[in-house]
Amino acid sequence: MALWQYTLSLLPRASYESLAPCYPPVRGHDLFDDEPFWRLNPTSEEIFYSFDTILKRSNSWSHDIRLYGSVEGSCLSVLVDERNLVCSVSLRIDFRTHFEGILDFLVEFCLSKSFVLLDESLNYVPLDHEQLKATIWSSPQVRLYDELSGRRPEQ
């Protein structure tokens, strides 16, 4: 993940509501294993095909990852197993760009498909455009980006 990216995890709502209360806390997004949430609610990768309308499907370095967008910019990464069932989903937002359209699509997608979002601290994020923007703009990497670059990305 690049300094200019903010990562959100997508999970099936039913699995989140069942497993989250008893799931052991972890420190940091990189240590989070979301596969048990997806195994509880088997989902075909096809459910994410509509992301191609906002983030064009691109080639991944891995046969098991379906990538929408660019790894250097905003992208959706869907890890699948040998049956093309989802094992993990994350969305990286490039906060140097105008990403509001992606957030609008994401909120509508999650509401219509019954998914929840977790921020980088693995906290539940309400499916609200303004709340998502506030979460991203208040993140440590935006502050670090500001400090290192001497400028703030456009809000």
Tab-separated table of C-alpha atoms in Angstrom:
chain	number	residue	atom	x	y	z
A	1	MET	CA	0.000	0.000	0.000
A	2	ALA	CA	1.255	3.446	-0.900
A	3	LEU	CA	1.317	6.351	1.535
A	4	TRP	CA	-1.425	8.065	-0.515
A	5	GLN	CA	-3.857	5.172	-0.176
A	6	TYR	CA	-6.439	4.488	2.505
A	7	THR	CA	-7.689	0.896	2.853
A	8	LEU	CA	-11.207	-0.251	3.675
A	9	SER	CA	-12.272	-3.870	4.193
A	10	LEU	CA	-15.606	-5.141	2.883
A	11	LEU	CA	-17.414	-7.945	4.715
A	12	PRO	CA	-20.810	-9.606	4.387
A	13	ARG	CA	-23.100	-7.977	6.965
A	14	ALA	CA	-24.528	-11.307	8.217
A	15	SER	CA	-21.046	-12.720	8.847
A	16	TYR	CA	-19.885	-9.495	10.487
A	17	GLU	CA	-22.850	-9.486	12.842
A	18	SER	CA	-22.262	-13.164	13.724
A	19	LEU	CA	-18.483	-13.190	14.087
A	20	ALA	CA	-17.360	-9.695	15.059
A	21	PRO	CA	-18.482	-9.866	18.711
A	22	CYS	CA	-16.388	-12.979	19.343
A	23	TYR	CA	-13.553	-12.297	16.904
A	24	PRO	CA	-10.211	-11.786	18.651
A	25	PRO	CA	-8.955	-8.215	18.364
A	26	VAL	CA	-5.927	-7.682	16.158
A	27	ARG	CA	-3.497	-4.821	15.888
A	28	GLY	CA	-3.600	-3.260	12.483
A	29	HIS	CA	-5.256	-3.890	9.179
A	30	ASP	CA	-2.330	-5.963	7.857
A	31	LEU	CA	-2.880	-8.650	10.506
A	32	PHE	CA	-6.616	-8.960	9.941
A	33	ASP	CA	-7.804	-12.283	8.508
A	34	ASP	CA	-11.207	-11.706	6.929
A	35	GLU	CA	-11.452	-15.135	5.322
A	36	PRO	CA	-13.606	-16.614	8.149
A	37	PHE	CA	-16.198	-13.902	7.470
A	38	TRP	CA	-16.345	-14.867	3.794
A	39	ARG	CA	-16.334	-18.621	4.477
A	40	LEU	CA	-19.378	-18.219	6.707
A	41	ASN	CA	-21.162	-16.539	3.817
A	42	PRO	CA	-19.866	-18.104	0.547
A	43	THR	CA	-19.933	-15.482	-2.193
A	44	SER	CA	-19.009	-15.720	-5.858
A	45	GLU	CA	-16.532	-13.216	-7.237
A	46	GLU	CA	-19.215	-12.256	-9.785
A	47	ILE	CA	-20.900	-10.026	-7.224
A	48	PHE	CA	-18.026	-7.554	-7.701
A	49	TYR	CA	-18.142	-7.404	-11.508
A	50	SER	CA	-20.100	-4.144	-11.361
A	51	PHE	CA	-17.016	-2.397	-9.948
A	52	ASP	CA	-15.707	-2.437	-13.518
A	53	THR	CA	-18.005	0.523	-14.193
A	54	ILE	CA	-16.074	2.721	-11.742
A	55	LEU	CA	-12.660	0.998	-11.545
A	56	LYS	CA	-11.646	-0.810	-14.726
A	57	ARG	CA	-10.637	-4.436	-14.309
A	58	SER	CA	-6.880	-4.854	-14.681
A	59	ASN	CA	-4.294	-7.595	-14.506
A	60	SER	CA	-3.046	-8.702	-11.120
A	61	TRP	CA	0.308	-10.163	-10.233
A	62	SER	CA	-1.585	-13.137	-8.753
A	63	HIS	CA	-3.910	-15.613	-10.435
A	64	ASP	CA	-6.074	-15.538	-7.272
A	65	ILE	CA	-6.620	-11.762	-7.122
A	66	ARG	CA	-9.242	-9.953	-9.172
A	67	LEU	CA	-8.093	-6.359	-9.436
A	68	TYR	CA	-10.244	-3.381	-10.367
A	69	GLY	CA	-8.358	-0.127	-10.808
A	70	SER	CA	-4.622	0.449	-10.390
A	71	VAL	CA	-2.428	-0.731	-7.514
A	72	GLU	CA	-0.792	2.720	-7.576
A	73	GLY	CA	-4.150	4.500	-7.384
A	74	SER	CA	-7.608	3.516	-6.197
A	75	CYS	CA	-8.314	-0.197	-6.510
A	76	LEU	CA	-10.558	-3.003	-5.359
A	77	SER	CA	-8.779	-6.280	-4.649
A	78	VAL	CA	-10.825	-9.493	-4.473
A	79	LEU	CA	-8.967	-12.624	-3.379
A	80	VAL	CA	-10.670	-15.824	-4.545
A	81	ASP	CA	-10.156	-19.534	-3.990
A	82	GLU	CA	-10.010	-22.337	-6.577
A	83	ARG	CA	-13.839	-22.276	-6.873
A	84	ASN	CA	-13.847	-18.500	-7.449
A	85	LEU	CA	-15.427	-17.907	-4.058
A	86	VAL	CA	-14.362	-14.746	-2.271
A	87	CYS	CA	-11.785	-15.075	0.535
A	88	SER	CA	-10.974	-11.403	1.092
A	89	VAL	CA	-11.934	-7.967	-0.249
A	90	SER	CA	-10.257	-4.622	0.260
A	91	LEU	CA	-10.599	-1.236	-1.375
A	92	ARG	CA	-7.713	1.215	-1.493
A	93	ILE	CA	-8.638	4.836	-2.026
A	94	ASP	CA	-6.057	7.192	-3.554
A	95	PHE	CA	-6.791	10.327	-1.544
A	96	ARG	CA	-4.730	12.495	-3.930
A	97	THR	CA	-7.555	12.204	-6.456
A	98	HIS	CA	-11.217	13.149	-6.592
A	99	PHE	CA	-12.560	9.903	-5.147
A	100	GLU	CA	-16.122	10.959	-4.350
A	101	GLY	CA	-17.555	8.943	-7.258
A	102	ILE	CA	-15.906	5.808	-5.913
A	103	LEU	CA	-17.357	6.453	-2.448
A	104	ASP	CA	-20.834	7.028	-3.892
A	105	PHE	CA	-20.614	3.750	-5.816
A	106	LEU	CA	-19.214	1.931	-2.767
A	107	VAL	CA	-21.983	3.096	-0.440
A	108	GLU	CA	-24.720	2.112	-2.905
A	109	PHE	CA	-23.023	-1.221	-3.604
A	110	CYS	CA	-22.674	-2.086	0.099
A	111	LEU	CA	-26.254	-1.092	0.850
A	112	SER	CA	-27.677	-3.089	-2.052
A	113	LYS	CA	-25.516	-6.192	-1.459
A	114	SER	CA	-25.606	-6.098	2.358
A	115	PHE	CA	-21.915	-5.503	3.059
A	116	VAL	CA	-20.261	-3.561	5.843
A	117	LEU	CA	-17.056	-1.527	5.780
A	118	LEU	CA	-14.206	-1.553	8.264
A	119	ASP	CA	-11.592	1.168	8.448
A	120	GLU	CA	-7.860	0.588	8.851
A	121	SER	CA	-8.288	0.218	12.613
A	122	LEU	CA	-10.963	-2.411	11.919
A	123	ASN	CA	-13.735	-0.182	13.201
A	124	TYR	CA	-17.162	-0.309	11.598
A	125	VAL	CA	-17.722	2.671	9.291
A	126	PRO	CA	-21.309	3.785	8.625
A	127	LEU	CA	-22.356	3.568	4.980
A	128	ASP	CA	-22.435	7.313	4.552
A	129	HIS	CA	-20.450	9.294	1.983
A	130	GLU	CA	-19.552	12.130	4.371
A	131	GLN	CA	-18.568	9.756	7.192
A	132	LEU	CA	-16.275	7.837	4.822
A	133	LYS	CA	-14.627	11.052	3.626
A	134	ALA	CA	-14.122	12.185	7.225
A	135	THR	CA	-12.569	8.819	8.104
A	136	ILE	CA	-10.110	9.083	5.230
A	137	TRP	CA	-9.222	12.771	5.787
A	138	SER	CA	-8.559	12.209	9.507
A	139	SER	CA	-6.260	9.220	8.908
A	140	PRO	CA	-2.596	9.143	9.970
A	141	GLN	CA	-1.403	8.691	6.391
A	142	VAL	CA	-3.128	11.896	5.236
A	143	ARG	CA	-1.356	13.750	8.053
A	144	LEU	CA	1.964	12.112	7.100
A	145	TYR	CA	1.385	12.857	3.416
A	146	ASP	CA	0.743	16.498	4.319
A	147	GLU	CA	3.903	16.618	6.380
A	148	LEU	CA	6.163	14.945	3.812
A	149	SER	CA	4.806	16.635	0.710
A	150	GLY	CA	4.252	20.063	2.204
A	151	ARG	CA	0.768	20.165	0.766
A	152	ARG	CA	-2.655	18.689	1.395
A	153	PRO	CA	-4.438	16.611	-1.229
A	154	GLU	CA	-7.579	18.229	-2.608
A	155	GLN	CA	-10.660	17.660	-0.472
